[in-house]
Coordinates of C-alpha atoms in Angstrom, one line a residue:
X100 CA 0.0 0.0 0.0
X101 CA 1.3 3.3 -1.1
X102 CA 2.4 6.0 1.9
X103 CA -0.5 8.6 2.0
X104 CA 2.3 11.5 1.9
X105 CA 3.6 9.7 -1.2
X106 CA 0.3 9.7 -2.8
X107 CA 0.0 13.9 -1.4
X108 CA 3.1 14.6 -3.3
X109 CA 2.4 13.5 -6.4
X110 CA -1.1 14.4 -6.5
X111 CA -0.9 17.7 -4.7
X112 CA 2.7 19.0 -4.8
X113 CA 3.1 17.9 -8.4
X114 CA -0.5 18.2 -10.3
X115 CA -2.0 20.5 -8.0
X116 CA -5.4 18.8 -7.6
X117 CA -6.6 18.8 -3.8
X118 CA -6.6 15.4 -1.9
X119 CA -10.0 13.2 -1.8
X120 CA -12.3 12.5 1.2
X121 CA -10.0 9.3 1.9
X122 CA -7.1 10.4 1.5
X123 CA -7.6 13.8 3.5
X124 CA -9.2 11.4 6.8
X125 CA -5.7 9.5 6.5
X126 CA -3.9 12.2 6.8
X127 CA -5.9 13.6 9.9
X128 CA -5.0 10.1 11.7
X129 CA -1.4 10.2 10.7
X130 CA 0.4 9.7 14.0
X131 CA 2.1 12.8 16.0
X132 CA 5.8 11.0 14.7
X133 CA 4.6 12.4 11.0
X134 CA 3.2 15.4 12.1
X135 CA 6.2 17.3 10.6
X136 CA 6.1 15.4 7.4
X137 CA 2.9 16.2 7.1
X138 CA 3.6 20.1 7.8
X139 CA 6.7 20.5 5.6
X140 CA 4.6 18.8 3.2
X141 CA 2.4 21.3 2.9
X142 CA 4.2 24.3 3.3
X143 CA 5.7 23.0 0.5
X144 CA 2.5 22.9 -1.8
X145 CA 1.7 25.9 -0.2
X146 CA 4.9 27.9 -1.8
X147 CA 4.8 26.1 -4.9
X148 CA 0.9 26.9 -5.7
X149 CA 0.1 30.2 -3.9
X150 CA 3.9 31.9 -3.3
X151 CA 5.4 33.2 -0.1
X152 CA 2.9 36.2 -0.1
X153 CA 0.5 36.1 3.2
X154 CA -2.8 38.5 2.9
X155 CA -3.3 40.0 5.7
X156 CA -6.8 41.6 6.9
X157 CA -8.7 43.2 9.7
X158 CA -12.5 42.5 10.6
X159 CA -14.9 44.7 12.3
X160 CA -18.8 44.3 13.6
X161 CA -21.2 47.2 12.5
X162 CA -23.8 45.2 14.5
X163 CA -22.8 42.9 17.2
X164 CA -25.1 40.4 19.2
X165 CA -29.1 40.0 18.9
X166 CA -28.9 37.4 15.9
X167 CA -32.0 35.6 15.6
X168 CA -30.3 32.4 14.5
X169 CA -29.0 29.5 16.7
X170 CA -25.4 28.8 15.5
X171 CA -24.3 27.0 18.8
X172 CA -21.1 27.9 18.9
X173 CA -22.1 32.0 18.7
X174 CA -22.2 33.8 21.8
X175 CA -24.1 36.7 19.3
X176 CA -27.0 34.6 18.9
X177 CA -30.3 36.5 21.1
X178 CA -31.4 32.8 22.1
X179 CA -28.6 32.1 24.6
X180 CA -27.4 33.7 27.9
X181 CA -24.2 34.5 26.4
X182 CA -23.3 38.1 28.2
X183 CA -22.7 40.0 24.2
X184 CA -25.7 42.3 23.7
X185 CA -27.1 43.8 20.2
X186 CA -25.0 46.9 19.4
X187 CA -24.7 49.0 16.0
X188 CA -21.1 50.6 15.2
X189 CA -21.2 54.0 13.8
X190 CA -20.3 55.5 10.8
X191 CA -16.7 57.5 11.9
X192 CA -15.8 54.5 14.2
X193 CA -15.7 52.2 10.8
X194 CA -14.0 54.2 9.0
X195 CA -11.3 54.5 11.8
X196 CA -11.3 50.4 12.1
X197 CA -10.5 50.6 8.3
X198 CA -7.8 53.0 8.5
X199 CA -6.2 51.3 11.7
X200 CA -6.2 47.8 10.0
X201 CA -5.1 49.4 6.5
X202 CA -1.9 50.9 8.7
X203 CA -0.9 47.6 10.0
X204 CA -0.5 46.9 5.5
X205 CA -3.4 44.8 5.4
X206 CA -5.2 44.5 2.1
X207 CA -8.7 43.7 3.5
X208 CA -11.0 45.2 5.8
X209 CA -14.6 43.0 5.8
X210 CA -17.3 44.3 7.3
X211 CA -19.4 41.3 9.4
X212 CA -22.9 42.0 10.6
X213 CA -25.0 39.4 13.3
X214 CA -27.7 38.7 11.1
X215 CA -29.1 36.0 9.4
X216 CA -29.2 38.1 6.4
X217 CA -29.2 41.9 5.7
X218 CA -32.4 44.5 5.9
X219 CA -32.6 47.7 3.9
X220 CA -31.6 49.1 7.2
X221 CA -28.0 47.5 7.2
X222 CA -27.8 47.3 3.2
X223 CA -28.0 51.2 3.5
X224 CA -25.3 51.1 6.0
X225 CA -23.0 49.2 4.5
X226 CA -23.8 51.0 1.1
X227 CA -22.8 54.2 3.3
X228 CA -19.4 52.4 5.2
X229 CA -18.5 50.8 1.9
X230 CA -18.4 54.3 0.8
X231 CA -16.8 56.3 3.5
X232 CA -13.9 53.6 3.4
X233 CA -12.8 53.7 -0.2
X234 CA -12.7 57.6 -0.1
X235 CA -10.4 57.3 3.5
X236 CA -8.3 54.9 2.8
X237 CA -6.9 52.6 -0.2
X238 CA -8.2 49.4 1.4
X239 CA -10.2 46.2 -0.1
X240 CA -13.6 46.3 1.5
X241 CA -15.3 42.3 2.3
X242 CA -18.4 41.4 3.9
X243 CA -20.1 38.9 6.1
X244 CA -23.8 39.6 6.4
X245 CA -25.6 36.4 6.7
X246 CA -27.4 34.6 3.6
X247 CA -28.6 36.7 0.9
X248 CA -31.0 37.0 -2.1
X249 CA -30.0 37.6 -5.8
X250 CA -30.8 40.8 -5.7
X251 CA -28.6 41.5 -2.3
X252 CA -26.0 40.2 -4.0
X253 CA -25.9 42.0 -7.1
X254 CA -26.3 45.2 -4.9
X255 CA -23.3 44.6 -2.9
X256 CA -21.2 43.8 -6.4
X257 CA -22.2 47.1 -7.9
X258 CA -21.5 48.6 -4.4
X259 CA -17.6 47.7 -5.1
X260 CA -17.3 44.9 -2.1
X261 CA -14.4 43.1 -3.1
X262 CA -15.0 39.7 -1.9
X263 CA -17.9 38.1 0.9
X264 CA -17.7 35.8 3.6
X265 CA -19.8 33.3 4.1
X266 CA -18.8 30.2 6.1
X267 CA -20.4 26.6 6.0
X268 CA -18.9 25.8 9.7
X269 CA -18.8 22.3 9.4
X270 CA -19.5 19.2 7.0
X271 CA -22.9 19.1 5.9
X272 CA -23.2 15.7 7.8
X273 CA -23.1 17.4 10.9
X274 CA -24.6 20.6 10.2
X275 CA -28.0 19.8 12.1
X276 CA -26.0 19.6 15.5
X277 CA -24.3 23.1 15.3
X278 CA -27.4 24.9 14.1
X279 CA -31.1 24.4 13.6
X280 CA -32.9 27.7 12.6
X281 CA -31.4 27.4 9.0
X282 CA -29.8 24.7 6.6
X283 CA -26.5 23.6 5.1
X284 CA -28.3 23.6 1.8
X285 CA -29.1 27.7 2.4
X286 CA -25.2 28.6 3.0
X287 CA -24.3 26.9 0.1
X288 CA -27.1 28.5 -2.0
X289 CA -25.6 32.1 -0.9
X290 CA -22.3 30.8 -2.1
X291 CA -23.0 30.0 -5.1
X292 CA -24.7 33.1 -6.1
X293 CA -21.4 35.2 -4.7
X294 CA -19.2 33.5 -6.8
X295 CA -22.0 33.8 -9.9
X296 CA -22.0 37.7 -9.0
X297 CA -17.9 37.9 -9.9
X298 CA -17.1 38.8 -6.1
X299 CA -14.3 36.3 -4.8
X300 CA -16.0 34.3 -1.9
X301 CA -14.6 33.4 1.6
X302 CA -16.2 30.1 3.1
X303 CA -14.3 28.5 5.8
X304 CA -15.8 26.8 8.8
X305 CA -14.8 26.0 12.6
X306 CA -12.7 23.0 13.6
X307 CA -13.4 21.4 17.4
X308 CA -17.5 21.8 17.0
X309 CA -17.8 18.0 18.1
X310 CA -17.4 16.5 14.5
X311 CA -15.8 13.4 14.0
X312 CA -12.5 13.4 11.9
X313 CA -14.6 11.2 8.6
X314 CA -16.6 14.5 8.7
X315 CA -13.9 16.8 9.3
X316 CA -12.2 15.2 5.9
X317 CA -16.0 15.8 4.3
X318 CA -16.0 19.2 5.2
X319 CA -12.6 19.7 3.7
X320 CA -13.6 18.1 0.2
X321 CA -16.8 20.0 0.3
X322 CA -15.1 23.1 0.5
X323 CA -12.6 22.0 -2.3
X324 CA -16.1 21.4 -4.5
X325 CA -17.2 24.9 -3.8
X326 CA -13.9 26.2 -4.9
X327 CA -13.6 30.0 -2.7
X328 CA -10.7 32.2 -3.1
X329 CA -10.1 32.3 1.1
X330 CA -11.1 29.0 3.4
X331 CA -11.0 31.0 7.1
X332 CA -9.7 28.0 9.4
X333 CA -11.4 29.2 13.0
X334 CA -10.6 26.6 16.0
X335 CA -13.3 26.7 18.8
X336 CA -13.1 28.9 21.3
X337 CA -15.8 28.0 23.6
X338 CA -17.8 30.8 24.7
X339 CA -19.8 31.1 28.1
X340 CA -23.7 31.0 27.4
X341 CA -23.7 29.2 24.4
X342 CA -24.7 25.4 23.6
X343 CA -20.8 24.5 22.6
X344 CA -19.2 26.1 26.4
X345 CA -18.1 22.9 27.8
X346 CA -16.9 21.9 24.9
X347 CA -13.1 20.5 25.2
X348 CA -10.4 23.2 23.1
X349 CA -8.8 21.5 19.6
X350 CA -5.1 19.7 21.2
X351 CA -2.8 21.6 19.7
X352 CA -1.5 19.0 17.1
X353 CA -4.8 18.2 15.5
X354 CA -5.3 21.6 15.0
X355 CA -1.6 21.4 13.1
X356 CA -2.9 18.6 11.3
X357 CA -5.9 20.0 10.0
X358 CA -4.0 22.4 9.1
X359 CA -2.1 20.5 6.9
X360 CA -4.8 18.7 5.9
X361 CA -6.7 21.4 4.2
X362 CA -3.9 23.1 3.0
X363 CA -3.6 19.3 0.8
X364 CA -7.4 19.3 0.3
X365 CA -7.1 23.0 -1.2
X366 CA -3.5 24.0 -2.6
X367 CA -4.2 26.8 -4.7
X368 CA -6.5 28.8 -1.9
X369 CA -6.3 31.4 0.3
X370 CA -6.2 28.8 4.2
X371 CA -6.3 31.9 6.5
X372 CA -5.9 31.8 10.7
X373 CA -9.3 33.0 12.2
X374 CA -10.3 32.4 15.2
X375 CA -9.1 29.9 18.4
X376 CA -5.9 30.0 17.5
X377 CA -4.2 31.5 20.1
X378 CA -5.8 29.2 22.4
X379 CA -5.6 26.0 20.5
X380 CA -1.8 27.0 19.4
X381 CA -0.5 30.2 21.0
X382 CA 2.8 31.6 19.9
X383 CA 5.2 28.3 18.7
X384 CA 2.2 26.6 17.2
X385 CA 1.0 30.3 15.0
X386 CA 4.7 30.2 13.9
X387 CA 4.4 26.0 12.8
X388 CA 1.2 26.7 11.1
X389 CA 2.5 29.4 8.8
X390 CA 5.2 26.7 8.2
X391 CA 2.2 24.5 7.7
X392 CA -0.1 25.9 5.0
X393 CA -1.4 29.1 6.2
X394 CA -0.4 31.9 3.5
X395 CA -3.3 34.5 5.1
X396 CA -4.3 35.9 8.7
X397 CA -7.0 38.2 10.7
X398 CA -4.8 40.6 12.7
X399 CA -6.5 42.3 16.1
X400 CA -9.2 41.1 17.4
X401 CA -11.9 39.0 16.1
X402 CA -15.8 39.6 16.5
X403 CA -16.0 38.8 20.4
X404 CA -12.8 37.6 21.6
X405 CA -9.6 38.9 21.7
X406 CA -6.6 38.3 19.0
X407 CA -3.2 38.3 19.1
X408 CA -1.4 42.6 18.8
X409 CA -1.3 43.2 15.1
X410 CA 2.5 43.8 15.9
X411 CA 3.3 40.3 16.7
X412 CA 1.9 39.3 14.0
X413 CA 3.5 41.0 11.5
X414 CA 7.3 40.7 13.6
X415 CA 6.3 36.5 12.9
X416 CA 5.9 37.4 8.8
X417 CA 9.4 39.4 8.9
X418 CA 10.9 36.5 11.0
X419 CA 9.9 34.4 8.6
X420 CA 10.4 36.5 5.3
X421 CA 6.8 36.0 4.4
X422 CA 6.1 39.7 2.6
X423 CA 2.9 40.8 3.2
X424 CA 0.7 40.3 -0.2
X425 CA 0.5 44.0 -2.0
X426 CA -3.2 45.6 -2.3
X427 CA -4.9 45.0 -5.5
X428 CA -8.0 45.7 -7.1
X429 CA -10.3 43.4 -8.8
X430 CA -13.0 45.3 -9.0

């Protein structure tokens, strides 16, 4: 039987066509003793397909908390005790948060709104931030505003939003025990029209939501199907009030291994660090991952919890001589 990182280097590093559902689960089960393989492996695929260039971006909530929706891991959903209340950012305080991300020399700037999709209310708004932040400052603007229509997503093309985020979380197999009050099916739906629209599209997901590692590989190979310019990898970080609080953080080196893993599953994408990972990694593992696959990364904080200082961040990508990728417009 042929080595599974034999197979990955001729299929990945040398054709460039993302691993299968099999062969991405025996790579998750590789044992700790090939854990470094299995990183240099895909660091690796990771120069040869996408170059030593790591985008960098900052995120921002113009409405924070209240969500209708029952995402279990969300301590911004209104159904659970979590202690993160419904609050609308102004117009001047987004435009800083643009400005204060574009000086750290990140290339994005995405706008996320708790929602399970946008209102004429918040389509106004973000029609007005979108606005105010390309006269202020040279920066792309993204956004993450729940599921949309056809016609919300031709609006926020013609509005100039660069690319939108909209995650699946997890493998549709386990989809109905992260979130009832919407499906799989309707995610997938919005990503579709996205990419239709000509805006690049960010789908990622969160690792350590109780799936098994067959579904983690599913996930993975779904996301290669739906082919988005940025997978955001996010690690739970369990938040108190929600459904998901108790459960256990992502050990270190399966985080590294999914890692990996997806960077194997997806060579020629953007695999960016989101959320959980200082918790699930902290400093040596953020530096292993970047040796790992990871070629983008949120910088400051993230929606509810706290990140890493920009500065460290950006001291790691000098230590490293990973240049920061260069702005440029698509749109």
């Amino acid at each position: 039987m042929t080595d599974i990182l034999t197979i990955a280097r001729a299929r990945v590093l040398d054709e460039g066509r993302g691993l299968d559902r099999e062969q991405a689960l025996e790579c998750l089960r590789l044992p700790g003793e090939r854990l470094g393989e299995l990183l240099a492996l895909a660091h690796e695929v990771r120069m040869k397909w996408c170059g030593p260039e790591v985008e960098v971006e900052g995120i921002v909530s113009v409405k924070t908390g209240g969500c209708p929706e029952d995402c279990h891991f969300c301590s911004q959903s209104g159904r659970f005790s979590s202690p993160v209340r419904a609050v609308w950012l102004d117009l001047d305080e987004l435009v800083r948060a643009a400005e204060e991300t574009a000086a750290t020399g990140a290339t994005e700037f995405c706008i996320v709104a708790a929602v399970r999709g946008p209102d004429r209310r918040l389509m106004d708004q973000v029609r007005q931030g979108v606005e105010a932040i390309h006269r202020a400052v040279d920066i792309n603007v993204a956004c993450s505003l729940g599921m949309l229509t056809q016609e919300q997503v031709d609006e926020l093309a013609a509005m100039g939003v660069h690319r939108y985020n909209h995650n699946l979380e997890t493998a549709r197999s386990h989809f109905g025990e992260v979130v009832t009050t919407h499906t799989w099916q309707e995610r997938w739906d919005t990503c579709l029209m996205v990419r239709a629209a000509g805006m690049e599209l960010c789908c990622g997901g969160i690792v350590g939501m109780g799936e098994t590692l067959e579904q983690r590989a599913e996930f993975a190979v779904q996301l290669g199907e739906l082919e988005p310019d940025e997978v955001p990898l996010n690690f739970l970080n369990p938040r108190p009030g929600t459904p998901f609080a108790g459960h256990p953080v992502v050990e270190g080196a399966d985080a590294l291994r999914t890692i990996a893993t997806f960077r194997l599953a997806l060579p020629r994408t953007i695999l960016r660090y989101a959320g959980g990972r200082e918790i699930t990694l902290g400093d040596l593992g953020t530096r292993e991952g970047m040796l790992g696959g990871i070629n983008a990364i949120i910088v400051g904080n993230y929606l509810t919890t706290l990140g890493r200082p920009p500065a460290r961040d950006l001291e790691l990508l000098d230590e490293l001589r990973m240049p920061i990728k260069a702005l440029s417009r698509t749109l």
